[in-house]
Amino acid sequence: MKMPVAFLLLLALLNAMEVHGEASEGQCDYKLALDPRPHSVSILEFGAVGDGKTLNTIAFQNAIFYLKSFADKGGAQLYVPPGKWLTGSFNLTSHLTLFLEKGAVILGSQNPSHWDIVDPLPSYGRGIELPGRRYRSLINGYMLQDVVITGDNGTIDGQGSVWWDWFNSKSLNYSRPHLVELVSSEHIVVSNLTFLNSPAYNIHPVYCSNVHIQNLSLYVPPNSPYTVGIVPDSSDNVCIEDCSIAMGHDAIAIKSGWDEYGIAYGRQTTDVHIRRVHLQSSSGSSIAFGSEMSGGISNVQVDKVHLYNSLVGIEFRTTKGRGGYFKDIIISDVELDNIVTAFVACGDCGSHPDEDFDPNALPVVDQITLKNVIGTNISIAGNFRGIQESHFTNICLSHITLAINPASSSTPSWVCSYVSGFSDSVSPEPCPDLESSYSNSSSSACFSLLKPYGRTAAF
Ligand SMILES: *[C@@H]1O[C@H](CO)[C@@H](O)[C@H](O)[C@H]1NC(C)=O
Ligand SMILES: *[C@@H]1O[C@H](CO)[C@@H](O)[C@H](O)[C@H]1NC(C)=O
Ligand SMILES: *[C@@H]1O[C@H](CO)[C@@H](O)[C@H](O)[C@H]1NC(C)=O
Ligand SMILES: *[C@@H]1O[C@H](CO)[C@@H](O)[C@H](O)[C@H]1NC(C)=O
Ligand SMILES: *[C@@H]1O[C@H](CO)[C@@H](O)[C@H](O)[C@H]1NC(C)=O
Ligand SMILES: *[C@@H]1O[C@H](CO)[C@@H](O)[C@H](O)[C@H]1NC(C)=O
Ligand SMILES: *[C@@H]1O[C@H](CO)[C@@H](O)[C@H](O)[C@H]1NC(C)=O
């Protein structure tokens, strides 16, 4: 599974199965076996008060410190009953289930002194919004195993309005916190919850393996600045399924580190499967790749997704200085509604952490397939702007029908530069760079991915 060749063979096999009416699966394929924990305590036992006013940070920290002692006894559950549980940031521990009952709301404190300041991530070298350190997230995991954050549709509400105001007025002293951040951790499940009003990202697994994110609702007001839903970052074996997300910026953003820091850290994001999600993004993309991608991003499968009311449907962002790559990405069975630009691949999108980036570190973009797409009320079909010194190659478009909003009929539907690839049954007709069998791409790259349509010699 780690090897692209094996992955392509698997895709070919799954595609063959699809023809016979079976769904293709990837990292979401395994059965989540969640045994109940043998021990459970309620946050009430640690003196927490669910009045929305009392600060419960110490109660959460003490409860989790206590539950640490059950790590080698099958783990334990921290039960959060109905109520409004105000807290500052706290850490989780291994073999822990955090369970939020129906009506339980964890509220993030609006007082910045309740949020610790921590070092930047090594693959970013600085805070993402401001140089230097950053706020610790509300709920954190560091080097953990077997953590479940779940409930009966309980809520984690970041009360982010103060953070959005500080961001907009440029009065932040450190980069904003996220709701949940898991660092260097394995076997993580986040499920059956609602996330509201995150200060910045909602869920950020970074340097993680085996992350399963399932059946969540994530909302913020559409004008909240640079709020992002789920951000798999330098992580592998990630499944995101059955989620509804509406963000100010990107709904799902796949990343892997920033310029020289990401290159030096060198951990890619790979083996990601996203399916059955409903995504909207008022000022960003429903699904974004990058712009931070310096560790590389590969083997991503996206299928059965509904993207709507967004500025961009699917976007690949990179720039000179990033290094890294996007490769072996297959996106299929996509419904797009009310989207300004359906697809973007941008070779000059993204800023740099500092002046020390290497402008000769050119990203590679290769083998991106988009197939089985239906769109309504789209203004621009595709905007593919590669890099002169590093063309985007093997961009494959197949069975795509986009209904262009008549008000946009004067602007070109497709814009292309420094890209090459193939297309098959695409309407409106794509730019010549993506149209012909005489383009510079090697046809075998699309071939295995387009196999279900029985194209053999045509490319
Ligand atoms: C939380 O974990 C971090 C390591 O990520 C540690 O530095 C910090 O002291 C922990 N905080 C508490 C309250 O345990
Ligand atoms: C999704 O979560 C809700 C509670 O948030 C639950 O009622 C529902 O059964 C869950 N669905 C699945 C498929 O797990
Ligand atoms: C979960 O709760 C939110 C409000 O907190 C509600 O909008 C949503 O419909 C609920 N989802 C389920 C599956 O009950
Ligand atoms: C940033 O620091 C200044 C000076 O210490 C302080 O007045 C201000 O409240 C801080 N801003 C935030 C959002 O904490
Ligand atoms: C989500 O909730 C449903 C319904 O209660 C339950 O069957 C399922 O196991 C839960 N999923 C997880 C991953 O906890
Ligand atoms: C078409 O999509 C645009 C966003 O691109 C939106 O503003 C507009 O309301 C949509 N029109 C209809 C009829 O839904
Ligand atoms: C394709 O190859 C030809 C010659 O091999 C070259 O002149 C042209 O710039 C290439 N076009 C692209 C889009 O790579």
XYZ file of C-alpha atoms and ligand atoms in Angstrom:
557
model
C 0.000 0.000 0.000
C 2.884 2.379 0.553
C 4.067 1.979 -3.011
C 2.482 3.998 -5.793
C 2.621 0.982 -8.087
C 0.692 -1.131 -5.629
C -1.753 1.699 -5.176
C -2.345 2.027 -8.896
C -2.881 -1.700 -9.164
C -5.349 -1.466 -6.325
C -7.145 1.415 -8.017
C -7.302 -0.524 -11.230
C -8.737 -3.479 -9.361
C -11.261 -1.315 -7.529
C -12.215 0.408 -10.751
C -12.790 -2.973 -12.307
C -15.024 -3.819 -9.357
C -16.926 -0.552 -9.822
C -17.947 -1.692 -13.256
C -19.703 -4.545 -11.572
C -21.507 -2.167 -9.271
C -19.351 -2.319 -6.179
C -18.081 0.754 -4.391
C -14.366 1.412 -4.313
C -12.815 1.872 -0.906
C -9.477 2.895 0.478
C -8.362 4.076 3.887
C -12.026 4.101 4.962
C -12.335 0.428 4.199
C -11.442 -1.118 7.531
C -14.069 -1.712 10.162
C -13.875 0.635 13.118
C -13.815 -1.680 16.098
C -14.539 0.523 19.060
C -14.761 -1.600 22.165
C -16.299 0.219 25.111
C -13.651 1.284 27.616
C -13.648 -0.784 30.815
C -13.519 2.372 32.970
C -15.507 5.581 32.747
C -15.573 8.715 34.853
C -17.699 11.842 34.531
C -16.118 15.269 34.427
C -18.485 16.085 37.356
C -16.336 13.887 39.597
C -13.502 16.376 39.085
C -15.498 19.398 40.201
C -16.507 20.672 36.775
C -19.475 23.055 36.619
C -21.512 23.160 33.427
C -22.897 26.688 33.753
C -21.027 28.168 30.790
C -19.230 30.582 33.142
C -17.028 28.535 35.453
C -13.631 27.759 33.978
C -13.111 23.977 33.938
C -9.574 23.676 32.569
C -8.236 22.212 35.822
C -11.122 19.706 35.988
C -10.336 18.455 32.475
C -6.598 18.305 33.209
C -7.119 16.459 36.492
C -9.614 14.015 35.001
C -7.259 13.153 32.172
C -4.283 12.882 34.517
C -6.309 10.419 36.599
C -7.378 8.425 33.513
C -3.743 8.082 32.435
C -3.424 5.363 35.068
C -5.894 3.192 33.091
C -3.844 3.309 29.896
C -2.485 -0.202 30.458
C -5.860 -1.502 31.703
C -7.806 -1.188 28.453
C -8.069 2.571 28.624
C -10.854 4.737 29.974
C -13.634 7.105 29.025
C -14.106 10.682 30.158
C -17.852 11.331 30.057
C -19.094 14.880 29.576
C -22.787 15.196 30.514
C -25.236 17.803 29.165
C -24.205 21.347 30.128
C -21.936 24.122 28.952
C -18.374 23.347 29.964
C -16.150 26.400 29.606
C -12.449 25.572 29.389
C -9.022 26.665 28.249
C -6.709 24.310 26.406
C -6.059 20.817 27.774
C -4.162 17.670 26.735
C -5.537 14.222 26.059
C -3.771 10.964 26.914
C -3.430 7.561 25.221
C -6.182 4.914 25.293
C -8.771 7.563 26.085
C -12.318 8.142 24.860
C -13.674 11.651 25.323
C -17.468 11.238 25.072
C -19.778 14.260 24.763
C -23.387 13.396 25.600
C -26.256 14.937 23.643
C -26.554 18.497 24.961
C -22.948 18.589 26.173
C -21.095 21.623 24.859
C -17.396 22.217 25.463
C -16.915 25.990 25.191
C -13.522 27.474 24.392
C -12.609 30.357 26.671
C -12.533 33.796 25.042
C -9.735 34.899 27.377
C -6.392 34.407 25.578
C -4.599 33.901 28.882
C -6.449 30.570 29.164
C -4.660 29.318 26.058
C -0.989 28.339 26.406
C 1.594 29.614 23.954
C 3.620 26.861 22.295
C 6.412 26.443 19.801
C 5.659 26.344 16.087
C 5.461 22.983 14.339
C 8.880 21.998 12.962
C 7.523 21.550 9.422
C 6.280 25.173 9.469
C 9.114 26.864 11.353
C 6.818 29.631 12.621
C 3.174 30.294 13.341
C 1.119 30.120 10.194
C -0.336 33.616 10.612
C 2.401 35.410 12.484
C 6.115 34.699 12.855
C 7.072 33.063 16.141
C 5.076 30.959 18.544
C 1.384 30.129 18.451
C -1.563 29.421 20.738
C -2.021 25.806 21.781
C -5.271 24.308 20.495
C -8.294 23.749 22.732
C -7.960 19.935 22.818
C -4.480 18.529 22.216
C -2.739 15.215 21.784
C 1.018 14.728 21.584
C 2.572 11.326 20.846
C -0.615 9.436 21.699
C -2.041 6.059 20.752
C -5.689 5.022 20.523
C -7.692 8.188 21.164
C -11.406 8.530 20.435
C -13.219 11.874 20.530
C -16.894 11.116 20.082
C -20.366 11.467 21.501
C -24.050 11.578 20.814
C -23.801 14.750 18.757
C -22.265 16.746 21.596
C -20.658 20.033 20.568
C -17.223 21.613 20.719
C -17.751 25.353 20.340
C -14.625 27.495 20.043
C -16.540 30.791 20.509
C -14.164 32.070 17.870
C -15.687 35.520 17.283
C -13.087 37.224 19.498
C -10.265 35.526 17.574
C -11.778 36.521 14.218
C -12.007 40.138 15.417
C -8.382 40.112 16.625
C -7.318 38.572 13.328
C -9.224 41.156 11.297
C -7.930 44.071 13.375
C -4.360 42.677 13.313
C -4.182 42.665 17.113
C -3.158 39.035 17.554
C 0.230 38.493 19.187
C 0.492 34.826 18.144
C -1.137 32.649 15.484
C -4.657 31.575 16.358
C -5.464 28.248 18.050
C -7.413 25.356 16.542
C -10.123 23.257 18.197
C -8.435 19.843 18.069
C -4.777 19.238 17.247
C -3.163 15.806 17.369
C 0.590 15.690 16.880
C 2.663 12.542 16.199
C -0.205 10.285 17.231
C -1.682 7.041 15.925
C -5.070 5.366 15.830
C -7.287 8.381 16.260
C -11.060 8.489 15.811
C -13.139 11.679 15.802
C -16.837 10.979 15.261
C -20.480 11.805 15.956
C -19.947 15.409 17.048
C -20.669 18.990 16.022
C -17.850 21.535 15.900
C -18.797 25.224 15.939
C -17.006 28.561 15.700
C -13.410 27.446 15.585
C -10.879 30.258 15.993
C -8.955 28.861 12.949
C -8.781 25.143 11.960
C -11.272 22.660 13.410
C -9.323 19.395 13.346
C -5.574 19.258 12.647
C -3.877 15.853 12.639
C -0.179 16.473 12.008
C 2.550 13.762 11.821
C -0.213 11.213 12.519
C -1.082 7.750 11.206
C -4.428 5.991 11.051
C -6.866 8.803 11.574
C -10.581 8.155 11.067
C -12.876 11.182 10.965
C -16.505 10.245 10.611
C -20.009 11.677 10.831
C -19.204 15.218 11.953
C -20.842 18.595 11.369
C -18.439 21.554 11.272
C -19.796 25.085 11.002
C -18.628 28.658 11.274
C -20.214 31.867 9.964
C -19.331 32.359 6.282
C -17.434 35.605 6.905
C -15.143 34.188 9.622
C -11.596 34.830 8.365
C -9.489 31.859 7.238
C -11.470 29.274 9.163
C -10.685 25.779 7.892
C -12.458 22.477 8.580
C -10.252 19.369 8.553
C -6.523 19.622 7.815
C -4.626 16.328 7.371
C -1.000 17.491 7.537
C 2.109 15.310 7.051
C -0.051 12.337 7.997
C -0.833 8.965 6.467
C -3.770 6.596 6.376
C -6.463 9.171 6.893
C -10.169 8.563 6.260
C -12.692 11.412 6.243
C -16.272 10.321 5.611
C -19.897 11.344 6.121
C -19.175 14.914 7.224
C -20.952 18.212 6.541
C -18.650 21.203 6.614
C -19.278 24.914 5.980
C -16.241 27.159 6.436
C -15.177 30.722 5.775
C -12.097 29.394 3.978
C -11.316 25.766 2.982
C -13.622 22.960 4.121
C -10.921 20.263 3.826
C -7.284 21.280 3.251
C -4.551 18.670 2.780
C -1.103 19.961 3.682
C 2.471 18.810 4.391
C 4.686 21.630 5.667
C 5.992 24.984 4.530
C 8.930 25.629 2.209
C 12.410 24.969 3.692
C 10.909 23.808 6.990
C 8.598 21.316 5.307
C 11.367 20.112 3.003
C 13.721 19.575 5.955
C 11.041 17.792 7.996
C 10.275 15.654 4.963
C 7.052 13.937 5.953
C 4.466 13.533 3.231
C 0.712 13.229 3.489
C -0.270 9.973 1.816
C -2.986 7.347 1.635
C -5.955 9.613 2.235
C -9.543 8.733 1.385
C -12.343 11.294 1.491
C -15.875 10.217 0.690
C -19.540 11.126 1.169
C -18.892 14.657 2.387
C -20.926 17.844 1.839
C -18.642 20.835 1.701
C -18.998 24.562 1.311
C -16.490 27.333 1.559
C -17.446 30.963 1.160
C -14.031 32.426 0.360
C -11.808 29.381 -0.251
C -12.111 25.887 -1.687
C -14.342 22.994 -0.773
C -11.271 20.765 -1.085
C -7.806 22.337 -1.163
C -4.408 20.709 -1.624
C -1.649 22.941 -0.192
C -0.623 25.557 -0.448
C 1.781 24.188 2.191
C 2.844 20.882 0.599
C 6.626 20.803 0.902
C 6.700 17.263 2.320
C 4.667 16.053 -0.676
C 1.083 14.829 -1.017
C 0.301 11.541 -2.774
C -2.218 8.726 -3.097
C -5.330 10.686 -2.317
C -8.698 9.286 -3.306
C -11.809 11.469 -3.160
C -15.198 10.144 -4.186
C -18.929 10.735 -3.844
C -18.639 14.319 -2.702
C -21.059 17.235 -2.941
C -19.361 20.622 -3.159
C -21.580 23.695 -3.204
C -21.849 27.449 -2.604
C -18.094 27.808 -2.775
C -15.608 30.132 -4.399
C -13.654 27.121 -5.713
C -14.621 23.462 -5.832
C -11.261 21.673 -5.900
C -7.969 23.546 -5.795
C -4.295 22.609 -5.956
C -2.148 25.443 -4.636
C 1.597 25.636 -4.720
C 4.395 28.020 -5.608
C 8.116 28.135 -6.325
C 10.073 27.500 -3.131
C 7.743 24.791 -1.906
C 9.509 21.758 -3.353
C 7.346 18.725 -2.657
C 4.745 17.265 -4.975
C 1.111 16.478 -5.659
C 0.906 13.103 -7.347
C -1.407 10.144 -7.762
C -4.601 11.947 -6.835
C -7.909 10.654 -8.125
C -11.165 12.506 -7.603
C -14.396 10.972 -8.853
C -18.166 11.135 -8.543
C -18.363 14.818 -7.741
C -21.467 16.996 -7.717
C -20.794 20.731 -7.895
C -23.445 23.427 -7.387
C -23.161 27.222 -7.306
C -19.406 27.440 -7.582
C -17.436 30.285 -9.124
C -14.471 28.191 -10.366
C -14.901 24.425 -10.428
C -11.186 23.451 -10.589
C -7.998 25.374 -9.954
C -4.366 24.282 -10.140
C -2.205 27.246 -9.284
C 1.583 27.443 -9.514
C 1.927 30.867 -7.920
C -0.388 30.621 -4.930
C 0.975 30.894 -1.436
C 3.329 33.024 0.604
C 6.669 32.099 2.135
C 7.505 31.687 5.841
C 10.578 33.962 5.588
C 13.310 35.012 3.196
C 15.250 31.758 3.522
C 13.160 29.691 1.133
C 14.894 28.266 -1.932
C 13.282 29.720 -5.075
C 14.741 26.802 -7.043
C 12.805 24.269 -4.962
C 10.142 23.613 -7.593
C 7.037 21.602 -6.781
C 6.074 18.668 -9.012
C 2.434 18.215 -9.991
C 1.765 14.948 -11.807
C -1.045 12.448 -12.291
C -4.148 14.240 -11.114
C -7.375 12.679 -12.367
C -10.829 14.236 -12.179
C -13.643 12.042 -13.432
C -17.407 11.673 -13.299
C -18.231 15.252 -12.405
C -21.548 17.035 -12.829
C -21.802 20.745 -12.116
C -24.586 23.307 -12.152
C -24.293 27.101 -12.036
C -20.526 27.197 -12.510
C -18.895 30.446 -13.698
C -15.439 29.143 -14.736
C -14.766 25.467 -15.401
C -11.027 25.324 -14.814
C -8.037 27.523 -14.245
C -4.781 25.555 -14.557
C -1.669 27.679 -14.232
C 1.484 25.583 -14.030
C 5.026 26.748 -13.435
C 7.167 27.575 -16.441
C 10.159 25.628 -15.061
C 7.998 22.756 -13.763
C 4.939 22.086 -15.868
C 1.944 20.344 -14.317
C 1.741 16.994 -16.123
C -0.761 14.205 -16.636
C -3.772 16.244 -15.657
C -6.559 13.884 -16.716
C -10.166 14.961 -17.116
C -12.831 12.414 -17.894
C -16.627 12.511 -18.079
C -17.107 16.044 -16.796
C -20.219 18.086 -17.565
C -20.409 21.585 -16.173
C -23.389 23.842 -16.785
C -21.931 27.319 -17.073
C -23.948 30.181 -15.621
C -25.071 32.229 -18.701
C -23.936 35.450 -16.995
C -20.341 34.159 -17.284
C -20.501 33.176 -20.931
C -18.178 36.039 -21.929
C -15.283 34.747 -19.789
C -13.374 31.690 -21.069
C -14.451 28.484 -19.389
C -10.941 27.064 -19.183
C -7.635 28.878 -18.716
C -4.408 26.892 -19.078
C -0.694 27.565 -19.042
C 2.278 25.248 -18.523
C 0.044 22.196 -18.114
C -0.422 19.052 -20.120
C -2.787 16.165 -19.893
C -5.784 14.450 -21.417
C -9.475 14.764 -21.568
C -12.327 12.545 -22.538
C -16.012 13.541 -22.650
C -15.551 16.959 -21.070
C -18.004 19.813 -21.524
C -17.420 22.677 -22.007
C -14.499 21.729 -24.204
C -11.216 22.136 -22.292
C -8.173 24.077 -23.442
C -6.004 22.396 -26.106
C -3.256 21.623 -23.562
C -5.607 19.125 -21.952
C -7.399 18.030 -25.040
C -5.287 16.004 -27.344
C -3.383 12.782 -27.515
C -0.484 14.867 -28.878
C 0.098 16.615 -25.587
C 3.388 15.957 -23.870
C 2.025 13.659 -21.181
C 2.628 9.992 -21.207
C -0.687 8.310 -21.760
C -0.043 5.387 -19.437
C -0.406 7.711 -16.439
C -4.093 8.336 -17.091
C -4.669 5.012 -18.656
C -4.889 2.908 -15.516
C -7.123 5.471 -13.882
C -9.460 5.770 -16.858
C -9.694 2.047 -17.335
C -13.372 1.679 -16.373
C -14.304 3.425 -19.584
C -12.549 0.787 -21.587
C -10.191 3.260 -23.242
C -7.335 1.234 -24.526
C -5.581 2.645 -27.535
C -7.342 5.998 -27.785
C -4.744 7.937 -25.811
C 0.446 19.385 27.439
O 1.365 18.701 26.598
C 2.513 19.467 26.280
C 3.333 18.653 25.318
O 2.689 18.695 24.097
C 3.278 19.805 27.530
O 4.390 20.627 27.202
C 2.364 20.539 28.498
O 3.037 20.765 29.711
C 1.115 19.731 28.754
N 0.203 20.498 29.590
C -0.391 19.973 30.649
C -1.267 20.882 31.429
O -0.247 18.799 30.957
C -24.004 10.241 13.320
O -24.023 10.885 14.570
C -25.319 11.070 15.114
C -25.139 11.793 16.398
O -24.298 12.870 16.168
C -25.985 9.705 15.322
O -27.301 9.924 15.768
C -26.003 8.951 14.006
O -26.502 7.659 14.218
C -24.581 8.844 13.489
N -24.589 8.176 12.195
C -23.715 7.244 11.893
C -23.832 6.655 10.530
O -22.851 6.865 12.686
C -26.332 17.807 15.868
O -26.537 19.014 16.547
C -26.556 20.154 15.730
C -26.748 21.374 16.604
O -25.866 21.323 17.670
C -27.699 20.042 14.719
O -27.643 21.134 13.839
C -27.538 18.741 13.932
O -28.647 18.556 13.094
C -27.430 17.558 14.872
N -27.116 16.370 14.095
C -27.673 15.198 14.339
C -27.217 14.067 13.454
O -28.494 15.004 15.212
C -1.215 41.613 22.436
O -0.240 42.223 23.271
C -0.602 43.539 23.667
C 0.590 44.116 24.414
O 1.005 43.245 25.428
C -1.855 43.474 24.516
O -2.252 44.766 24.897
C -2.970 42.835 23.686
O -4.129 42.661 24.488
C -2.533 41.476 23.168
N -3.560 40.962 22.247
C -4.235 39.858 22.484
C -5.257 39.472 21.469
O -4.059 39.161 23.446
C -21.687 6.980 16.011
O -22.987 6.839 16.502
C -23.660 5.688 16.001
C -25.088 5.756 16.503
O -25.117 5.932 17.877
C -22.927 4.452 16.478
O -23.540 3.308 15.932
C -21.501 4.513 15.968
O -20.757 3.415 16.480
C -20.836 5.783 16.413
N -19.566 5.865 15.747
C -18.449 5.990 16.382
C -17.224 5.924 15.527
O -18.383 6.162 17.575
C -25.004 30.649 -8.836
O -23.769 30.598 -8.110
C -23.394 31.863 -7.582
C -22.033 31.624 -6.899
O -21.085 31.350 -7.887
C -24.429 32.346 -6.606
O -24.067 33.620 -6.127
C -25.777 32.403 -7.275
O -26.764 32.732 -6.322
C -26.117 31.064 -7.900
N -27.362 31.177 -8.646
C -28.404 30.391 -8.396
C -29.570 30.570 -9.294
O -28.402 29.553 -7.501
C 5.557 19.983 -25.516
O 6.745 19.554 -26.145
C 7.188 20.462 -27.130
C 8.405 19.870 -27.849
O 8.720 18.613 -27.319
C 7.546 21.799 -26.476
O 7.969 22.725 -27.464
C 6.304 22.344 -25.763
O 6.652 23.506 -25.053
C 5.749 21.301 -24.799
N 4.488 21.797 -24.292
C 4.107 21.619 -23.033
C 2.762 22.163 -22.675
O 4.776 21.047 -22.210
